[in-house]
Tab-separated table of C-alpha atoms in Angstrom:
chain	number	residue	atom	x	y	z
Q	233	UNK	CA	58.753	36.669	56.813
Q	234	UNK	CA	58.743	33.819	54.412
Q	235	UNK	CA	62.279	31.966	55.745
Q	236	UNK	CA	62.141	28.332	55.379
Q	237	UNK	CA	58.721	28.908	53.271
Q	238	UNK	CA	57.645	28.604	49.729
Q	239	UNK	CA	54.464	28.913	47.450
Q	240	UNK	CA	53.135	25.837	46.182
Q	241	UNK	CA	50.958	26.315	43.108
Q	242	UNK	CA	48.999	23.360	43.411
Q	243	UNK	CA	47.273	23.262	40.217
Q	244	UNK	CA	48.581	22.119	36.428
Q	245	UNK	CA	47.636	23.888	34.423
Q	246	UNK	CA	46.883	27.040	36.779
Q	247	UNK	CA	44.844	30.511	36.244
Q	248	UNK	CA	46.849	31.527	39.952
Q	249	UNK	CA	49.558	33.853	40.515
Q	250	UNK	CA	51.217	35.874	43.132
Q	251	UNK	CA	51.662	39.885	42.569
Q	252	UNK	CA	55.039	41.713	44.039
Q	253	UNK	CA	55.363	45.074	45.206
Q	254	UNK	CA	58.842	46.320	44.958
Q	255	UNK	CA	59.897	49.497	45.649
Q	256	UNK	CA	61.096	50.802	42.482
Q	257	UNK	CA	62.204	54.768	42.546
Q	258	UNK	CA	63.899	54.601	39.045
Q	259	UNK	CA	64.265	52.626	36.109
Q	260	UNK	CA	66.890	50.012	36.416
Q	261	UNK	CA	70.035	49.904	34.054
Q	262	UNK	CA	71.258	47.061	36.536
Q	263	UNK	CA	70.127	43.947	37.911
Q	264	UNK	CA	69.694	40.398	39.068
Q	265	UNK	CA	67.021	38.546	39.486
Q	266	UNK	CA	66.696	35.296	41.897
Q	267	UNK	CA	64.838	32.413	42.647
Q	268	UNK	CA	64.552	29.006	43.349
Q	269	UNK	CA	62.053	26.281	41.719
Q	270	UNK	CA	60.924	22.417	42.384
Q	271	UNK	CA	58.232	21.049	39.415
Q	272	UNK	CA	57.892	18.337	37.450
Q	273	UNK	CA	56.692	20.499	34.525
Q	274	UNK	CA	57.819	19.469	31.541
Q	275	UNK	CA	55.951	21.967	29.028
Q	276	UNK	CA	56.670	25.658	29.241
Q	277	UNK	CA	56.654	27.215	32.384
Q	278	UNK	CA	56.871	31.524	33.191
Q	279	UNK	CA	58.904	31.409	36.248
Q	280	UNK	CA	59.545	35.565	36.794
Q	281	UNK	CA	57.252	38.099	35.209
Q	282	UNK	CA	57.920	41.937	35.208
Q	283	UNK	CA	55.639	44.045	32.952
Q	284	UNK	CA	55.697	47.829	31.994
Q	285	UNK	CA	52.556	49.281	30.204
Q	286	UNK	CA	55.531	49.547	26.888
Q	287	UNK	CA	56.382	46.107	26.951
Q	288	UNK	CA	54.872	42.631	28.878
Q	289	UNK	CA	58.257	40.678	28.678
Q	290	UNK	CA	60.535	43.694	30.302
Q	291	UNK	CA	61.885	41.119	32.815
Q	292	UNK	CA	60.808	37.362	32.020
Q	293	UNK	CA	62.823	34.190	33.545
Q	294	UNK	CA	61.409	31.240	31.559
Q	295	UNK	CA	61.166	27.697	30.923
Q	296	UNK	CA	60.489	26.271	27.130
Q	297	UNK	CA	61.176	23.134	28.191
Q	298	UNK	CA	63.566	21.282	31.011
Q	299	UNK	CA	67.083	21.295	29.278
Q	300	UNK	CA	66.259	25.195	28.349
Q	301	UNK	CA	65.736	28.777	29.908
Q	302	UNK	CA	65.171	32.027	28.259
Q	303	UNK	CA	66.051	35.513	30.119
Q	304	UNK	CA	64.812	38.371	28.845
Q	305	UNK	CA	64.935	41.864	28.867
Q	306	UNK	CA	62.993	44.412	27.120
Q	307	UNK	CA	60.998	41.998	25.114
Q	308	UNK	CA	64.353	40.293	23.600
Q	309	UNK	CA	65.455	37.177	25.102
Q	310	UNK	CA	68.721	34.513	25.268
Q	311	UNK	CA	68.559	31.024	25.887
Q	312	UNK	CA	70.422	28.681	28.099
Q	313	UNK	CA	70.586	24.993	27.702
Q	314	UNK	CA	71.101	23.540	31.118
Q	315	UNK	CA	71.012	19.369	31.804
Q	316	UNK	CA	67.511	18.023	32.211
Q	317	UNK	CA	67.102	18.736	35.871
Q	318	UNK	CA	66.648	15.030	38.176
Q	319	UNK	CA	63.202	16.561	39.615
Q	320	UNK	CA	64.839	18.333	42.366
Q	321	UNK	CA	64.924	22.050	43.388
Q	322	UNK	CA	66.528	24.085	41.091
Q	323	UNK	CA	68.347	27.689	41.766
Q	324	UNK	CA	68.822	30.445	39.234
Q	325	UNK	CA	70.364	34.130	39.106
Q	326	UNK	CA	70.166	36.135	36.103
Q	327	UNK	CA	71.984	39.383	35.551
Q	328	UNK	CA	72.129	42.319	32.830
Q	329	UNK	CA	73.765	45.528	33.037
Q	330	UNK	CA	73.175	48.279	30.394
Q	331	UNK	CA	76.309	49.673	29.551
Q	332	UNK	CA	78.032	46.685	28.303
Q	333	UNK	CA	74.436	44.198	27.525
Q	334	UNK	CA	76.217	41.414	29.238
Q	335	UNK	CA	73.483	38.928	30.140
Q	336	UNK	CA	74.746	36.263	33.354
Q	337	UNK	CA	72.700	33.291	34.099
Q	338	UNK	CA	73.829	30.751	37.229
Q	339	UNK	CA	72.104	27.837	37.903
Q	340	UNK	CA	72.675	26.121	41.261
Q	341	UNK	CA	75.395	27.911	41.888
Q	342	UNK	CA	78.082	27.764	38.628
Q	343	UNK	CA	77.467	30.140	36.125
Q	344	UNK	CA	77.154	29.657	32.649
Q	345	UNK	CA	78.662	31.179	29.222
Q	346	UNK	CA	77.509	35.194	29.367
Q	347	UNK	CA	75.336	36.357	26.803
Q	348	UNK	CA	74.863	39.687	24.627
Q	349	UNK	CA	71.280	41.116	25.390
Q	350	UNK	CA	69.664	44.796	24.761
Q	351	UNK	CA	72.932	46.824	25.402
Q	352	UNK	CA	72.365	50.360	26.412
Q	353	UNK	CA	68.428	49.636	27.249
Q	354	UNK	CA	66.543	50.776	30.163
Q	355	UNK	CA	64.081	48.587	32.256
Q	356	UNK	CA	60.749	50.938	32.652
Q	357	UNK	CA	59.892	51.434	36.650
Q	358	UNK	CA	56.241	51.002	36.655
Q	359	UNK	CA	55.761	47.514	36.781
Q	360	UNK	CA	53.666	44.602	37.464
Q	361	UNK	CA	55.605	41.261	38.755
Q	362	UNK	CA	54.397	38.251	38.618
Q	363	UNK	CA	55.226	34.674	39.967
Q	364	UNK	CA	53.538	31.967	38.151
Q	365	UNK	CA	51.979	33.154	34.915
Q	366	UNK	CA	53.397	34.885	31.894
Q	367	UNK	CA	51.869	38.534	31.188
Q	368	UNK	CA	50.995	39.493	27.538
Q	369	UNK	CA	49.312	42.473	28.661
Q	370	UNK	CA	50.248	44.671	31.391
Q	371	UNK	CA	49.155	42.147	34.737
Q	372	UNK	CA	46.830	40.074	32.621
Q	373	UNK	CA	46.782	38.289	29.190
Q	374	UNK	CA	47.577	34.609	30.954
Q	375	UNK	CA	47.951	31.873	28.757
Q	376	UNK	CA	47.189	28.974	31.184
Q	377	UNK	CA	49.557	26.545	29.625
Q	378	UNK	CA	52.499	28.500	30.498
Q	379	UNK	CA	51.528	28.846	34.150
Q	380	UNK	CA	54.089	27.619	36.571
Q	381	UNK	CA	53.232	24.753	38.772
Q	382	UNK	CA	55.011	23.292	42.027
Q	383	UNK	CA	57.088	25.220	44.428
Q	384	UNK	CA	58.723	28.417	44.319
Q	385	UNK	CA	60.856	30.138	47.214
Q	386	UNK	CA	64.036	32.477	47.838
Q	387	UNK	CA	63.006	35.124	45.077
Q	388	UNK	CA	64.966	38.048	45.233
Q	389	UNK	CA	65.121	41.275	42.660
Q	390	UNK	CA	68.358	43.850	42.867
Q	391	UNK	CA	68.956	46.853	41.309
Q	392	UNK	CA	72.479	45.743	39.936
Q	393	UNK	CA	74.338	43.054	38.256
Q	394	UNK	CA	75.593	40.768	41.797
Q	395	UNK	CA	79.269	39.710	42.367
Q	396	UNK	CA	80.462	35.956	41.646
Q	397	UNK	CA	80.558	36.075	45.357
Q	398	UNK	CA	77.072	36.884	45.864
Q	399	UNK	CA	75.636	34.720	43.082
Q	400	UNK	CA	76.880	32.022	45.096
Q	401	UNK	CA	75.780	33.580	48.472
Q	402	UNK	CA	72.132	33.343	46.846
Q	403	UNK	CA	72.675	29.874	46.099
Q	404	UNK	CA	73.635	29.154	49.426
Q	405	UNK	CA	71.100	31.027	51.077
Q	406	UNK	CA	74.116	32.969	52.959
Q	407	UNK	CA	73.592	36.654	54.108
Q	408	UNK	CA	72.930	39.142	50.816
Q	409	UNK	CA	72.968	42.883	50.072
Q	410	UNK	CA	69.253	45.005	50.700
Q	411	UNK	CA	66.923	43.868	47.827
Q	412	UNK	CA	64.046	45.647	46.092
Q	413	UNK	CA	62.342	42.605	46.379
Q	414	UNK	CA	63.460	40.163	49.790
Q	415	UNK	CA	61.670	36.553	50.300
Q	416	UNK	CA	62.370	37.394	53.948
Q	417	UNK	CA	60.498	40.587	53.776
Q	418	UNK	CA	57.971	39.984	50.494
Q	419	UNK	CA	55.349	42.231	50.151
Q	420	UNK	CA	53.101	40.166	48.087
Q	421	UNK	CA	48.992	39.023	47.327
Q	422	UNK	CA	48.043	35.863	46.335
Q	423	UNK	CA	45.273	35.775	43.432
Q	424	UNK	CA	44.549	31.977	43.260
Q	425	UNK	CA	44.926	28.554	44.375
Q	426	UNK	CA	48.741	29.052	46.010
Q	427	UNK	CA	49.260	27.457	49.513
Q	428	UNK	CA	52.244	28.794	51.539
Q	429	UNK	CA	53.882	25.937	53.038
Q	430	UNK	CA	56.989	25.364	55.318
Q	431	UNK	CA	60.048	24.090	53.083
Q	432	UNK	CA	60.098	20.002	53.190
Q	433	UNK	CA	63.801	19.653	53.627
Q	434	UNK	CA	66.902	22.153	52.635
């Protein structure tokens, strides 16, 4: 159980990640991922990465620079400008359902202008996810200078598009629906130099 715990990535740049297991049955045509972040990066950074064997960015929650993020899905991506964080712990939710391609992205709680993104696609079950490097190949294929470094904590993966509600449930760390992928019940391997530490203050 990882409450009150994050993974610090202690190097910059890094060649360390941490692998997920989440159990998938099906492809998704729904879903949200998670997560919450604290670096001082200020060159790219991968923050999320979900690979199929077809495609390396399936899933892919990124950071081009601080006043941007890029969600993608399926290899295509959208981008959010956001205010240049003050160095503090940021939280973001992303969202896409299939039917309608309607890409949500919440940071810290308020959600931002929805996006068009990959309507009627389907996110491949087989997967490798990643925290902390950006896959160009199917669990590999790191380019160090997009590793993530700092802490990361609270990541959570659903198989649909969450409620306003629970988006800011997530933010709040308040009670949420079953997850394929729970911080408080990760199944996870670190590959690396990644410490997990007790949370310095909420």
């Amino acid at each position: 159980d990882l409450y009150r715990k994050v993974f610090v990535f202690r190097k910059n740049p890094s060649d360390a990640y941490v692998v997920l297991r989440a159990r998938l049955e099906q492809p998704l045509h729904n879903f949200t991922v998670c997560l919450r972040s604290y670096t001082d990066l200020s060159r790219p950074h991968s923050l999320f990465s979900y690979a199929t064997k077809a495609q390396d960015n399936e899933i892919l929650l990124f950071k081009p620079k601080p006043e941007e993020y890029r969600f993608y899905v399926g290899g295509k991506f959208v981008t959010f400008r956001v205010p240049e964080g003050h160095r503090d712990w940021e939280h973001v939710c992303a969202s896409w359902e299939s039917s309608t391609g309607i890409a949500e992205f919440w940071l810290n709680g308020k959600p931002w202008p929805r996006k068009g993104l990959q309507k009627g696609y389907t996110v491949g079950a087989t997967a490798a996810i990643l925290l902390g490097q950006e896959q160009d190949s199917f669990g590999g294929g790191f380019d160090f200078y997009n590793s993530f470094s700092g802490e990361l904590t609270d990541v959570h993966l659903w198989d649909a598009a969450l409620s306003p509600d629970k988006m800011r449930a997530a933010f709040l760390s308040l009670r949420l629906p079953p997850a394929l992928l729970a911080w408080s019940s990760l199944s996870y391997e670190v590959k690396g130099d990644v410490v997990v530490k007790p949370r310095l203050r909420e």
